[in-house]
PDB file of C-alpha atoms and ligand atoms in Angstrom:
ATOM      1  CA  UNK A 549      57.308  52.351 -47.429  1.00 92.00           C
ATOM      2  CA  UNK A 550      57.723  48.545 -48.328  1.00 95.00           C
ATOM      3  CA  UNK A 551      59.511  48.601 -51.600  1.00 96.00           C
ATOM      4  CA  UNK A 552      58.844  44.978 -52.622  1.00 98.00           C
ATOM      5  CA  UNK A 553      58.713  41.150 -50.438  1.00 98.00           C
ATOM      6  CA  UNK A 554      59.216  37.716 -50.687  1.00 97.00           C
ATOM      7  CA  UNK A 555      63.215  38.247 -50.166  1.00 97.00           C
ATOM      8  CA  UNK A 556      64.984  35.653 -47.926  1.00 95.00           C
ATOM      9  CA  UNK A 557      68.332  36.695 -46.667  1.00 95.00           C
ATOM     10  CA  UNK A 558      69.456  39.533 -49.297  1.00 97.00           C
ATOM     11  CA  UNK A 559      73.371  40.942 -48.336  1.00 96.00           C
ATOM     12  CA  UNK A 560      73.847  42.938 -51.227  1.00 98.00           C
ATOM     13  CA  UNK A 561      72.679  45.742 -53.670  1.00 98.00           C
ATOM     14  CA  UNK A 562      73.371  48.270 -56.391  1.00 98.00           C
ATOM     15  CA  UNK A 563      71.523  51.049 -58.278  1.00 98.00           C
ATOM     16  CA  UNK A 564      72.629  49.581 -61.606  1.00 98.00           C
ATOM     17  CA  UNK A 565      73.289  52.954 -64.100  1.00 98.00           C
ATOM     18  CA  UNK A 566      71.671  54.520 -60.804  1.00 97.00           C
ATOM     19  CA  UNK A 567      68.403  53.840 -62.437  1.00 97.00           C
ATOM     20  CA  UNK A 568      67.628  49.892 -61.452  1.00 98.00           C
ATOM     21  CA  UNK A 569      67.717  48.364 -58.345  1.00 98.00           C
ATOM     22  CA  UNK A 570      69.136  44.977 -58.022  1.00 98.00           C
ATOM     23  CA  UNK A 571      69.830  42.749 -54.733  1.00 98.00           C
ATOM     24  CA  UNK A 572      71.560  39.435 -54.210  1.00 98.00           C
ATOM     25  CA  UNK A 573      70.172  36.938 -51.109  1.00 98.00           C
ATOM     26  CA  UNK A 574      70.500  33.782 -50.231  1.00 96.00           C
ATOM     27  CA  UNK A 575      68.527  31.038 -50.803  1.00 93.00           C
ATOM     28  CA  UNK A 576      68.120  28.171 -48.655  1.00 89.00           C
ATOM     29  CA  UNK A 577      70.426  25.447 -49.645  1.00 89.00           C
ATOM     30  CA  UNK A 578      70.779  25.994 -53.437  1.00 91.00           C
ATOM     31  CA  UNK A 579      68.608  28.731 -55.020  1.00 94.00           C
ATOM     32  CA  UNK A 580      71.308  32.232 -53.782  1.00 97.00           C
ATOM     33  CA  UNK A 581      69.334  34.790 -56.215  1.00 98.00           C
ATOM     34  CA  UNK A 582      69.976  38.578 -57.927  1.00 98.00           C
ATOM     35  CA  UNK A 583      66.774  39.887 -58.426  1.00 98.00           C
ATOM     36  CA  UNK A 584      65.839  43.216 -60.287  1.00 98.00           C
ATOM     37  CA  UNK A 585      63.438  45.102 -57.708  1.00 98.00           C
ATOM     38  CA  UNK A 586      60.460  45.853 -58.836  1.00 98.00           C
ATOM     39  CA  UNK A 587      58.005  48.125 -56.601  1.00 97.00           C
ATOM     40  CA  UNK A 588      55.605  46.326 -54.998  1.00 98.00           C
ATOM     41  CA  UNK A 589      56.905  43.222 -56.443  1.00 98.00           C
ATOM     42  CA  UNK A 590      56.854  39.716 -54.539  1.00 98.00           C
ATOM     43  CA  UNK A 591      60.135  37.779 -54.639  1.00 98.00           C
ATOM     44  CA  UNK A 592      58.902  34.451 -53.596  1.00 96.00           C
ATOM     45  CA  UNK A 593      60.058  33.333 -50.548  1.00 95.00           C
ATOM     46  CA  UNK A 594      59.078  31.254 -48.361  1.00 93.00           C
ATOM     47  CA  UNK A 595      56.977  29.836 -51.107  1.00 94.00           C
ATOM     48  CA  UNK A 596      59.079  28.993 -53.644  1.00 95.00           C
ATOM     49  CA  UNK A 597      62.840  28.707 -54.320  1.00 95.00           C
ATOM     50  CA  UNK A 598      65.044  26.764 -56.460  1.00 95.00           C
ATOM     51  CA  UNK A 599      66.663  25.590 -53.406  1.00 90.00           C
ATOM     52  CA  UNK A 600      65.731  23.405 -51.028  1.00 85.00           C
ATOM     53  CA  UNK A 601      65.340  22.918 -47.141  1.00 77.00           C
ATOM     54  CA  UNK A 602      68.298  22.232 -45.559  1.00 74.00           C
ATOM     55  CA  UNK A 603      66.291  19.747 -43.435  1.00 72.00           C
ATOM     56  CA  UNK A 604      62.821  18.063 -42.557  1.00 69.00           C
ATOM     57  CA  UNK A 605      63.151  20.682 -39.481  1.00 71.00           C
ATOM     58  CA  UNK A 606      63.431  23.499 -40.477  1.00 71.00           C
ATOM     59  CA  UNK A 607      61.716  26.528 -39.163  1.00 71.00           C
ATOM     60  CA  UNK A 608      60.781  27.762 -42.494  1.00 75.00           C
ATOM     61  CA  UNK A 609      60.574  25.372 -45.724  1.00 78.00           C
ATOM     62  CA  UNK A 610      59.557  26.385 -49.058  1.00 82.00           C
ATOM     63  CA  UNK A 611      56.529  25.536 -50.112  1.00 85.00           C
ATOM     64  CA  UNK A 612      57.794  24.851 -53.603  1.00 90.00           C
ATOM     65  CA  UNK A 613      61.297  23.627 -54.559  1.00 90.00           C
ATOM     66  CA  UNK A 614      62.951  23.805 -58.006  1.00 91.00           C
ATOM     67  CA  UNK A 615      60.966  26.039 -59.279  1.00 92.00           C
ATOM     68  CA  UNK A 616      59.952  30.050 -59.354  1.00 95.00           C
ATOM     69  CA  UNK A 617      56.200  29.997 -60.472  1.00 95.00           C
ATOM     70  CA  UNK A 618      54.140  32.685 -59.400  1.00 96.00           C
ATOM     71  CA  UNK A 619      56.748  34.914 -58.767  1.00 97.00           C
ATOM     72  CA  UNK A 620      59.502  37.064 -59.885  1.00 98.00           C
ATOM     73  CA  UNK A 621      62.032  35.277 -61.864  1.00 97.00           C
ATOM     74  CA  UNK A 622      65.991  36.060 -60.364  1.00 98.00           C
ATOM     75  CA  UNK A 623      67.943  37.457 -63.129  1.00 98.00           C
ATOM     76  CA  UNK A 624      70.387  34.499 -62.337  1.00 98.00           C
ATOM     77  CA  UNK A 625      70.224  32.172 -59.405  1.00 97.00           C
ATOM     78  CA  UNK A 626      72.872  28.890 -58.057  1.00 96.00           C
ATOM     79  CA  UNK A 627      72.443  25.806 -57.398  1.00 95.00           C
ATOM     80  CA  UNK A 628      74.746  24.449 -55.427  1.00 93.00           C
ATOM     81  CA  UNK A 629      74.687  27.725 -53.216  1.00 94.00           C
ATOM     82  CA  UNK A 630      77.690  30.051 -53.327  1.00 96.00           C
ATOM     83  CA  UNK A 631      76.493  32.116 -50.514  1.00 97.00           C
ATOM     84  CA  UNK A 632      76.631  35.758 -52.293  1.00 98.00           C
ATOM     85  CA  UNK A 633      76.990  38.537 -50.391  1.00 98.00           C
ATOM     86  CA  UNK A 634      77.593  42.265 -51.632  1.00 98.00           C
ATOM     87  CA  UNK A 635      77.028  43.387 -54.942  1.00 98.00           C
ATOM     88  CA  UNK A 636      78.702  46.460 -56.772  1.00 98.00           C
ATOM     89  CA  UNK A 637      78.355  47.959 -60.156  1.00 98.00           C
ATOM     90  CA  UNK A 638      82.525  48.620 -62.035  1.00 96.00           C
ATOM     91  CA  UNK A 639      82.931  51.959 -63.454  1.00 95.00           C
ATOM     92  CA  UNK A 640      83.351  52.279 -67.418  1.00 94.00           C
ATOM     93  CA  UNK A 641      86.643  53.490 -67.175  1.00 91.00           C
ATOM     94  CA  UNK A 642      89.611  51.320 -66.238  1.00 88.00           C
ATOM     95  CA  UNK A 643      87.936  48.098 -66.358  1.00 91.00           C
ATOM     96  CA  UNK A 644      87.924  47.521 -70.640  1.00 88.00           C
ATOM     97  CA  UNK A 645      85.208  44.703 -71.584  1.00 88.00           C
ATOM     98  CA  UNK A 646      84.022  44.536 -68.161  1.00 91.00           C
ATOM     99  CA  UNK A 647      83.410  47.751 -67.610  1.00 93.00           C
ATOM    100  CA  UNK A 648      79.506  48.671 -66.094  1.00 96.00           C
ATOM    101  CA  UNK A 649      79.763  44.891 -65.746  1.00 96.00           C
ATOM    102  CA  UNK A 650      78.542  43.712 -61.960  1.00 97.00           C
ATOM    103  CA  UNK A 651      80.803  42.116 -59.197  1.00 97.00           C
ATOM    104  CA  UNK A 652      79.190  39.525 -56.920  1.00 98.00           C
ATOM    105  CA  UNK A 653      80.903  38.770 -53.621  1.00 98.00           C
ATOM    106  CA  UNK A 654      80.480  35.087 -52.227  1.00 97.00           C
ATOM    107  CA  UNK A 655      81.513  33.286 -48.800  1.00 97.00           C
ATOM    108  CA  UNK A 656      81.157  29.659 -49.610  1.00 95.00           C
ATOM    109  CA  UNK A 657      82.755  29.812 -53.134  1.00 93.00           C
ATOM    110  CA  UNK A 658      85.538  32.197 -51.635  1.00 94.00           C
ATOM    111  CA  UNK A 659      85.073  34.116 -55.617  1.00 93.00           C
ATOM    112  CA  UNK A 660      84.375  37.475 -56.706  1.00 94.00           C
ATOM    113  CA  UNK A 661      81.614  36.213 -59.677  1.00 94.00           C
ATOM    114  CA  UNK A 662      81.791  39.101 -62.702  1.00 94.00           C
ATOM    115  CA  UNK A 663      79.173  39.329 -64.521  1.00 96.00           C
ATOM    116  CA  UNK A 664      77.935  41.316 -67.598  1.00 96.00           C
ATOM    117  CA  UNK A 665      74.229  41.768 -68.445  1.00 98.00           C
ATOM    118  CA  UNK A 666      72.457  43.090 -71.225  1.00 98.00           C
ATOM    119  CA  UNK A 667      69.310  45.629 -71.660  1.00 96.00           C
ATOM    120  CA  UNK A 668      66.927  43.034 -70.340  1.00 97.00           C
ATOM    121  CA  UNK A 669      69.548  42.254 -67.582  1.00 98.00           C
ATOM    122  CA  UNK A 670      69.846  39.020 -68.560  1.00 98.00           C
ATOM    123  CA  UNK A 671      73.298  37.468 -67.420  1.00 97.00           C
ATOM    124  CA  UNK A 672      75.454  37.065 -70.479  1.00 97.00           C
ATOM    125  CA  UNK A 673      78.859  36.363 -69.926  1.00 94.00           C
ATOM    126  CA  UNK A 674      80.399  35.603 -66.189  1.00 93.00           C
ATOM    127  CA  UNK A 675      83.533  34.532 -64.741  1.00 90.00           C
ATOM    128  CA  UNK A 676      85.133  33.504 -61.515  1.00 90.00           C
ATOM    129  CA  UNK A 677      87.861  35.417 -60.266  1.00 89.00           C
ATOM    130  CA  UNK A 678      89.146  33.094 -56.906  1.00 89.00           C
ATOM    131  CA  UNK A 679      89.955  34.867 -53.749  1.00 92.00           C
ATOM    132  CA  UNK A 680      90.724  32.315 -51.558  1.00 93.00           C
ATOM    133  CA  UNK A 681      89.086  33.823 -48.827  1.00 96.00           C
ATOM    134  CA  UNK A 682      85.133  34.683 -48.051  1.00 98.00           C
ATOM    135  CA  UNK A 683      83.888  38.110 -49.185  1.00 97.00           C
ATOM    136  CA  UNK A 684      82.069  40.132 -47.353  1.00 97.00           C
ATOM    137  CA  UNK A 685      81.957  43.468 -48.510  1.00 98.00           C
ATOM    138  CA  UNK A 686      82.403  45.532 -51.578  1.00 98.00           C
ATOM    139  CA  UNK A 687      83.599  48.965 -52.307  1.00 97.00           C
ATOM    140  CA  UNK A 688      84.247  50.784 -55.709  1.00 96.00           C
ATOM    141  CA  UNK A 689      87.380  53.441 -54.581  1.00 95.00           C
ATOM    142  CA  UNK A 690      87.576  56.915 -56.670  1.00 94.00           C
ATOM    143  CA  UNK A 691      90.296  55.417 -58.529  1.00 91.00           C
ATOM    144  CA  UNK A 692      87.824  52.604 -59.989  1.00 93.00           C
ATOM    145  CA  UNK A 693      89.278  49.732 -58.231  1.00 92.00           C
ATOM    146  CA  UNK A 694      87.580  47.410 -56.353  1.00 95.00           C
ATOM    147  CA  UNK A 695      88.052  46.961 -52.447  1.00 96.00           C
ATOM    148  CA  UNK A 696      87.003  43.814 -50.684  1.00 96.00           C
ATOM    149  CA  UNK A 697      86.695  42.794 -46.898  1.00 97.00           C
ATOM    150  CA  UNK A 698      87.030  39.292 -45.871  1.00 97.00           C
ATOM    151  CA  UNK A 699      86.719  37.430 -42.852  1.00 97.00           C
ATOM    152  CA  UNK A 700      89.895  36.645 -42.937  1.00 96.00           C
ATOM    153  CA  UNK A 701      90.297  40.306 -41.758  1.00 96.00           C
ATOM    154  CA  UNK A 702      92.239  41.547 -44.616  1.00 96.00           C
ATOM    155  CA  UNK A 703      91.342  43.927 -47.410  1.00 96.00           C
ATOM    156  CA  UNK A 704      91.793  43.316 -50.961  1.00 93.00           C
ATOM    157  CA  UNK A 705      92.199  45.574 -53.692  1.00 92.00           C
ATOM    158  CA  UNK A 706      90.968  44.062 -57.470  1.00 91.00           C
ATOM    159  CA  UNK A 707      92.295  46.241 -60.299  1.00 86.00           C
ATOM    160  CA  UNK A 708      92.043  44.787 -64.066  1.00 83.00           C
ATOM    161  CA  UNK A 709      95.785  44.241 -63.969  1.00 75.00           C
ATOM    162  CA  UNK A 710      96.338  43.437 -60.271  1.00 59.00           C
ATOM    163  CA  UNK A 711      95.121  41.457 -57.414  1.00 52.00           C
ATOM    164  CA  UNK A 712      96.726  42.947 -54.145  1.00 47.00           C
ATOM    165  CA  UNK A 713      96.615  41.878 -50.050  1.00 51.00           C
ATOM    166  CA  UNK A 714      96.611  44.631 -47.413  1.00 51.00           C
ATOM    167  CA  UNK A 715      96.730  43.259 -44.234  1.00 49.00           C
ATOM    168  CA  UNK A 716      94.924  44.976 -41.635  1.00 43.00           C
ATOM    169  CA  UNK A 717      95.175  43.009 -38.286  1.00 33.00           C
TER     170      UNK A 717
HETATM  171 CA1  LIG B 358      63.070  34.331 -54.807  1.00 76.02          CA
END
């Protein structure tokens, strides 16, 4: 059963609560996106983004850059892009303010983006926690802390208090 369309390159998603979908893709150059899914619901591409082409030859262009009309509006969306990949909801406990809050991996940034949203999911607070390497994956361990892969080949454990490497080639 097709859920919902219109997504471009999505790389991550969460059941928010375990009630609300939500997915992060990539837009085109500019215009990365996390969308709440909606059944049946059309995310836009490839006719609109609030990216644009990367160049005059390119396979598939949006029809309409800079703009969302028509379709379902991202929750929050980047321009420049910052390439987001998977994307994880934080426990309650453990995490104080930013607990339930979401966790955004990225490549071309080389952040973990946190991000707290209200009722009507929209983004009100987020900060940039730097990595210094890409992120590809996300995992929330038993013990609440986060886990990330990179392409560096290393995991990472995130804690509130701690940022630790564990090298694994
Ligand atoms: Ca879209």
């Amino acid at each position: 059963m097709k859920v919902s369309q219109g997504h471009r390159n999505p790389q991550g998603i969460v059941s928010f609560d375990k009630k609300v979908l939500l997915a992060a893709e990539h837009g085109p150059r500019g215009g990365d996106e996390i969308n709440v899914i909606k059944e049946g619901g059309d995310y836009g591409w490839p006719f609109v983004s609030y990216g644009q082409p990367y160049s005059s030859g390119d396979y598939v262009k949006p029809s309409k850059t800079g703009t969302h009309e028509g379709y379902l509006e991202p929750i929050t969306y980047w321009v420049p892009s910052i390439a987001p990949t998977e994307l994880v909801q934080l426990p309650v406990a453990g995490w104080g303010s930013w607990g339930r809050a979401l966790v955004l991996g990225t490549l071309r940034e080389e952040v973990l983006v946190f991000m707290k949203v209200n009722e009507k999911f929209e983004v009100v607070e987020s900060v940039r926690v730097d990595m210094g390497e890409r992120i590809r994956d996300l995992e929330v361990l038993s013990n609440g802390s986060l886990l990330a892969t990179t392409d560096a080949g290393n995991l990472i454990t995130v804690s509130n208090s701690q940022v630790r490497n564990i090298y694994i080639k």
